PDB file of C-alpha atoms in Angstrom:
ATOM      1  CA  MET A   1     193.144 113.605 114.186  1.00  0.00           C
ATOM      2  CA  ALA A   2     191.779 110.417 115.563  1.00  0.00           C
ATOM      3  CA  ALA A   3     191.968 110.047 119.321  1.00  0.00           C
ATOM      4  CA  THR A   4     194.297 107.358 120.533  1.00  0.00           C
ATOM      5  CA  TYR A   5     193.143 105.659 123.653  1.00  0.00           C
ATOM      6  CA  GLN A   6     195.243 103.640 126.074  1.00  0.00           C
ATOM      7  CA  PRO A   7     193.728 101.133 128.594  1.00  0.00           C
ATOM      8  CA  SER A   8     194.363 103.550 131.433  1.00  0.00           C
ATOM      9  CA  GLN A   9     192.016 105.951 129.694  1.00  0.00           C
ATOM     10  CA  TRP A  10     188.978 103.608 129.656  1.00  0.00           C
ATOM     11  CA  LEU A  11     186.258 104.256 132.088  1.00  0.00           C
ATOM     12  CA  ILE A  12     184.006 101.981 133.991  1.00  0.00           C
ATOM     13  CA  PRO A  13     180.374 103.071 133.363  1.00  0.00           C
ATOM     14  CA  LYS A  14     178.879 104.383 136.449  1.00  0.00           C
ATOM     15  CA  ASN A  15     175.146 103.710 136.068  1.00  0.00           C
ATOM     16  CA  GLU A  16     172.367 101.480 137.357  1.00  0.00           C
ATOM     17  CA  ASN A  17     172.747  99.008 134.338  1.00  0.00           C
ATOM     18  CA  THR A  18     176.432  97.876 134.835  1.00  0.00           C
ATOM     19  CA  ASP A  19     175.339  94.239 134.199  1.00  0.00           C
ATOM     20  CA  LYS A  20     174.066  95.310 130.741  1.00  0.00           C
ATOM     21  CA  VAL A  21     177.069  97.164 129.474  1.00  0.00           C
ATOM     22  CA  GLY A  22     180.724  96.191 129.181  1.00  0.00           C
ATOM     23  CA  ASN A  23     183.203  96.920 131.937  1.00  0.00           C
ATOM     24  CA  TYR A  24     184.791  99.804 129.915  1.00  0.00           C
ATOM     25  CA  SER A  25     183.584 102.678 127.817  1.00  0.00           C
ATOM     26  CA  PHE A  26     185.160 105.299 125.644  1.00  0.00           C
ATOM     27  CA  GLU A  27     184.457 108.940 126.515  1.00  0.00           C
ATOM     28  CA  PHE A  28     184.217 111.587 123.817  1.00  0.00           C
ATOM     29  CA  ASP A  29     184.503 115.340 124.591  1.00  0.00           C
ATOM     30  CA  GLY A  30     182.305 116.563 121.869  1.00  0.00           C
ATOM     31  CA  SER A  31     185.036 118.616 120.272  1.00  0.00           C
ATOM     32  CA  ALA A  32     187.545 116.368 118.429  1.00  0.00           C
ATOM     33  CA  ASP A  33     187.487 112.865 119.776  1.00  0.00           C
ATOM     34  CA  TYR A  34     186.570 110.105 117.518  1.00  0.00           C
ATOM     35  CA  ILE A  35     187.922 106.541 116.489  1.00  0.00           C
ATOM     36  CA  ASP A  36     188.969 106.133 112.975  1.00  0.00           C
ATOM     37  CA  CYS A  37     188.207 102.592 111.698  1.00  0.00           C
ATOM     38  CA  GLY A  38     189.479 103.308 108.123  1.00  0.00           C
ATOM     39  CA  SER A  39     188.047 101.759 104.985  1.00  0.00           C
ATOM     40  CA  PRO A  40     188.763  98.036 105.060  1.00  0.00           C
ATOM     41  CA  ALA A  41     186.804  95.839 102.745  1.00  0.00           C
ATOM     42  CA  VAL A  42     184.899  94.237 105.781  1.00  0.00           C
ATOM     43  CA  LEU A  43     183.257  97.704 106.399  1.00  0.00           C
ATOM     44  CA  ASP A  44     182.046  98.039 102.770  1.00  0.00           C
ATOM     45  CA  LEU A  45     178.368  97.740 103.838  1.00  0.00           C
ATOM     46  CA  ALA A  46     176.346  98.409 100.679  1.00  0.00           C
ATOM     47  CA  GLY A  47     173.979  95.591 101.435  1.00  0.00           C
ATOM     48  CA  ASP A  48     172.251  94.174 104.577  1.00  0.00           C
ATOM     49  CA  MET A  49     173.814  95.500 107.770  1.00  0.00           C
ATOM     50  CA  SER A  50     173.268  96.261 111.410  1.00  0.00           C
ATOM     51  CA  PHE A  51     174.736  98.551 113.992  1.00  0.00           C
ATOM     52  CA  SER A  52     174.616  98.263 117.794  1.00  0.00           C
ATOM     53  CA  GLY A  53     176.150  99.916 120.760  1.00  0.00           C
ATOM     54  CA  TRP A  54     175.666 101.406 124.185  1.00  0.00           C
ATOM     55  CA  ILE A  55     175.553 105.279 124.285  1.00  0.00           C
ATOM     56  CA  ASN A  56     175.388 107.751 127.186  1.00  0.00           C
ATOM     57  CA  SER A  57     175.127 111.275 125.725  1.00  0.00           C
ATOM     58  CA  SER A  58     176.391 113.946 128.046  1.00  0.00           C
ATOM     59  CA  VAL A  59     174.233 116.549 126.345  1.00  0.00           C
ATOM     60  CA  ILE A  60     170.851 116.711 124.549  1.00  0.00           C
ATOM     61  CA  ASP A  61     171.078 120.013 122.573  1.00  0.00           C
ATOM     62  CA  ALA A  62     170.509 121.459 119.132  1.00  0.00           C
ATOM     63  CA  ASN A  63     173.910 120.092 117.859  1.00  0.00           C
ATOM     64  CA  VAL A  64     173.842 117.016 115.618  1.00  0.00           C
ATOM     65  CA  ARG A  65     176.201 114.538 117.296  1.00  0.00           C
ATOM     66  CA  CYS A  66     177.256 111.608 115.252  1.00  0.00           C
ATOM     67  CA  ILE A  67     177.397 108.086 117.009  1.00  0.00           C
ATOM     68  CA  ALA A  68     178.996 106.405 113.956  1.00  0.00           C
ATOM     69  CA  GLY A  69     179.124 106.464 110.285  1.00  0.00           C
ATOM     70  CA  GLN A  70     180.797 106.528 106.813  1.00  0.00           C
ATOM     71  CA  SER A  71     181.152 109.678 104.859  1.00  0.00           C
ATOM     72  CA  ASN A  72     183.484 111.524 102.505  1.00  0.00           C
ATOM     73  CA  ALA A  73     185.094 114.846 103.637  1.00  0.00           C
ATOM     74  CA  GLY A  74     182.384 116.916 101.899  1.00  0.00           C
ATOM     75  CA  GLY A  75     179.503 115.150 103.595  1.00  0.00           C
ATOM     76  CA  THR A  76     177.818 114.374 100.328  1.00  0.00           C
ATOM     77  CA  ASN A  77     178.371 110.565 100.175  1.00  0.00           C
ATOM     78  CA  PHE A  78     177.225 108.459 103.266  1.00  0.00           C
ATOM     79  CA  GLN A  79     177.108 104.816 103.088  1.00  0.00           C
ATOM     80  CA  TRP A  80     175.362 104.793 106.428  1.00  0.00           C
ATOM     81  CA  PHE A  81     175.114 106.837 109.655  1.00  0.00           C
ATOM     82  CA  ILE A  82     173.536 106.992 113.071  1.00  0.00           C
ATOM     83  CA  ASP A  83     173.281 110.193 115.059  1.00  0.00           C
ATOM     84  CA  ILE A  84     171.520 111.900 117.859  1.00  0.00           C
ATOM     85  CA  ASN A  85     169.849 115.430 118.129  1.00  0.00           C
ATOM     86  CA  ARG A  86     169.051 116.090 114.451  1.00  0.00           C
ATOM     87  CA  THR A  87     165.549 116.205 116.005  1.00  0.00           C
ATOM     88  CA  LEU A  88     166.214 117.132 119.616  1.00  0.00           C
ATOM     89  CA  GLY A  89     167.113 114.053 121.667  1.00  0.00           C
ATOM     90  CA  LYS A  90     166.090 111.524 118.895  1.00  0.00           C
ATOM     91  CA  LEU A  91     168.137 109.041 116.951  1.00  0.00           C
ATOM     92  CA  THR A  92     168.344 109.243 113.117  1.00  0.00           C
ATOM     93  CA  VAL A  93     169.767 106.833 110.637  1.00  0.00           C
ATOM     94  CA  GLY A  94     170.356 107.249 106.929  1.00  0.00           C
ATOM     95  CA  THR A  95     172.421 106.854 103.829  1.00  0.00           C
ATOM     96  CA  LYS A  96     173.812 109.249 101.051  1.00  0.00           C
ATOM     97  CA  SER A  97     172.835 112.672 102.259  1.00  0.00           C
ATOM     98  CA  ASN A  98     169.369 111.511 103.312  1.00  0.00           C
ATOM     99  CA  VAL A  99     167.796 110.847 106.684  1.00  0.00           C
ATOM    100  CA  ILE A 100     165.808 107.736 106.301  1.00  0.00           C
ATOM    101  CA  LEU A 101     164.423 107.201 109.764  1.00  0.00           C
ATOM    102  CA  THR A 102     164.055 109.097 113.126  1.00  0.00           C
ATOM    103  CA  SER A 103     163.222 107.330 116.418  1.00  0.00           C
ATOM    104  CA  THR A 104     159.922 108.062 118.235  1.00  0.00           C
ATOM    105  CA  THR A 105     161.554 108.076 121.667  1.00  0.00           C
ATOM    106  CA  THR A 106     163.394 111.198 123.000  1.00  0.00           C
ATOM    107  CA  LEU A 107     166.602 110.202 124.814  1.00  0.00           C
ATOM    108  CA  SER A 108     167.771 111.937 128.026  1.00  0.00           C
ATOM    109  CA  ALA A 109     171.251 113.089 128.881  1.00  0.00           C
ATOM    110  CA  ASP A 110     173.541 111.028 131.201  1.00  0.00           C
ATOM    111  CA  THR A 111     171.526 107.895 130.680  1.00  0.00           C
ATOM    112  CA  TRP A 112     172.745 104.627 129.190  1.00  0.00           C
ATOM    113  CA  TYR A 113     170.807 103.301 126.171  1.00  0.00           C
ATOM    114  CA  HIS A 114     171.279 100.383 123.886  1.00  0.00           C
ATOM    115  CA  VAL A 115     170.808 101.740 120.357  1.00  0.00           C
ATOM    116  CA  ALA A 116     170.768  99.719 117.127  1.00  0.00           C
ATOM    117  CA  PHE A 117     169.440  99.692 113.605  1.00  0.00           C
ATOM    118  CA  THR A 118     169.289  97.284 110.778  1.00  0.00           C
ATOM    119  CA  ARG A 119     169.003  97.783 107.035  1.00  0.00           C
ATOM    120  CA  THR A 120     167.777  94.831 104.847  1.00  0.00           C
ATOM    121  CA  GLY A 121     166.642  94.464 101.426  1.00  0.00           C
ATOM    122  CA  SER A 122     168.033  95.133  97.967  1.00  0.00           C
ATOM    123  CA  THR A 123     168.645  97.870  95.402  1.00  0.00           C
ATOM    124  CA  GLY A 124     165.580 100.162  95.360  1.00  0.00           C
ATOM    125  CA  SER A 125     163.867  98.492  98.240  1.00  0.00           C
ATOM    126  CA  TRP A 126     165.423  98.811 101.669  1.00  0.00           C
ATOM    127  CA  ASP A 127     163.787  98.264 105.046  1.00  0.00           C
ATOM    128  CA  TRP A 128     165.170 100.129 108.014  1.00  0.00           C
ATOM    129  CA  VAL A 129     164.410  99.596 111.787  1.00  0.00           C
ATOM    130  CA  ILE A 130     165.795 101.548 114.855  1.00  0.00           C
ATOM    131  CA  TYR A 131     165.874  99.774 118.183  1.00  0.00           C
ATOM    132  CA  LEU A 132     166.171 101.319 121.503  1.00  0.00           C
ATOM    133  CA  ASN A 133     166.864  99.085 124.519  1.00  0.00           C
ATOM    134  CA  GLY A 134     165.953  96.010 122.440  1.00  0.00           C
ATOM    135  CA  VAL A 135     162.543  97.333 121.205  1.00  0.00           C
ATOM    136  CA  ALA A 136     161.782  98.628 117.738  1.00  0.00           C
ATOM    137  CA  ASP A 137     161.370 102.370 117.907  1.00  0.00           C
ATOM    138  CA  GLY A 138     160.701 103.179 114.292  1.00  0.00           C
ATOM    139  CA  SER A 139     160.857 101.637 110.878  1.00  0.00           C
ATOM    140  CA  VAL A 140     160.648 102.363 107.082  1.00  0.00           C
ATOM    141  CA  THR A 141     159.772  99.815 104.563  1.00  0.00           C
ATOM    142  CA  GLY A 142     160.793  99.901 100.876  1.00  0.00           C
ATOM    143  CA  SER A 143     163.153 102.973 100.871  1.00  0.00           C
ATOM    144  CA  ALA A 144     164.248 103.470  97.302  1.00  0.00           C
ATOM    145  CA  ILE A 145     167.481 105.350  98.384  1.00  0.00           C
ATOM    146  CA  ASN A 146     170.345 103.127  97.823  1.00  0.00           C
ATOM    147  CA  PRO A 147     173.463 103.167  99.979  1.00  0.00           C
ATOM    148  CA  SER A 148     176.480 105.130  98.584  1.00  0.00           C
ATOM    149  CA  THR A 149     179.948 103.665  97.913  1.00  0.00           C
ATOM    150  CA  GLN A 150     182.193 102.939 100.841  1.00  0.00           C
ATOM    151  CA  GLU A 151     183.908 105.814 102.654  1.00  0.00           C
ATOM    152  CA  ARG A 152     185.946 106.060 105.825  1.00  0.00           C
ATOM    153  CA  THR A 153     184.221 104.628 108.880  1.00  0.00           C
ATOM    154  CA  CYS A 154     184.377 106.472 112.291  1.00  0.00           C
ATOM    155  CA  ILE A 155     182.923 106.151 115.712  1.00  0.00           C
ATOM    156  CA  GLY A 156     182.093 109.475 117.260  1.00  0.00           C
ATOM    157  CA  ARG A 157     181.946 111.457 113.904  1.00  0.00           C
ATOM    158  CA  PHE A 158     180.651 111.037 110.299  1.00  0.00           C
ATOM    159  CA  GLY A 159     183.760 109.250 108.786  1.00  0.00           C
ATOM    160  CA  ASP A 160     185.871 111.967 106.915  1.00  0.00           C
ATOM    161  CA  LEU A 161     183.400 114.774 107.603  1.00  0.00           C
ATOM    162  CA  ALA A 162     184.892 116.762 110.367  1.00  0.00           C
ATOM    163  CA  GLY A 163     182.626 118.190 113.091  1.00  0.00           C
ATOM    164  CA  TYR A 164     179.344 116.778 114.632  1.00  0.00           C
ATOM    165  CA  TYR A 165     181.458 114.946 117.245  1.00  0.00           C
ATOM    166  CA  PHE A 166     179.647 112.851 119.810  1.00  0.00           C
ATOM    167  CA  SER A 167     179.633 114.060 123.375  1.00  0.00           C
ATOM    168  CA  GLY A 168     179.461 111.313 126.095  1.00  0.00           C
ATOM    169  CA  LYS A 169     180.319 107.630 126.575  1.00  0.00           C
ATOM    170  CA  MET A 170     180.081 104.634 124.261  1.00  0.00           C
ATOM    171  CA  SER A 171     180.587 100.987 124.816  1.00  0.00           C
ATOM    172  CA  GLU A 172     180.346  97.679 122.876  1.00  0.00           C
ATOM    173  CA  VAL A 173     180.019  99.233 119.348  1.00  0.00           C
ATOM    174  CA  ALA A 174     179.489  96.732 116.653  1.00  0.00           C
ATOM    175  CA  VAL A 175     178.840  96.957 112.974  1.00  0.00           C
TER     176      VAL A 175
END
């Protein structure tokens, strides 16, 4: 079940970068919290797209933790995703059931980072770039793996695929 947040549950980020993040953030407990965005036509992102948000992961461990993505319940059809810890402390992005790109930088727990990725191109030739704090942190050119069909979009887990919940805080997520 998707978490329902009331304004009284929002948290003010407590960090050195308060001028760089919003005044509020969502906190995810890593066990069942997520935001269900549904499957509206505006989130059918089979072409060029970008993702951006501030994250503060409370743990860096061996568990994959989804920041956001689209997936079916079986986890076999991802239109896109971004997660952390598939490789310990690193960001990964991908489509279908494939990791396309892994960041080069290892993130630390309890630290705010601005994370983003872009996907541009056309069928059979996609360029992906991961950004960390505004700087490109890895790229792939000409990926032949095409995005899947649209699925449910969630923040804090992979769409309809239960598990892999994010643990920590997020702010200013945009797709």
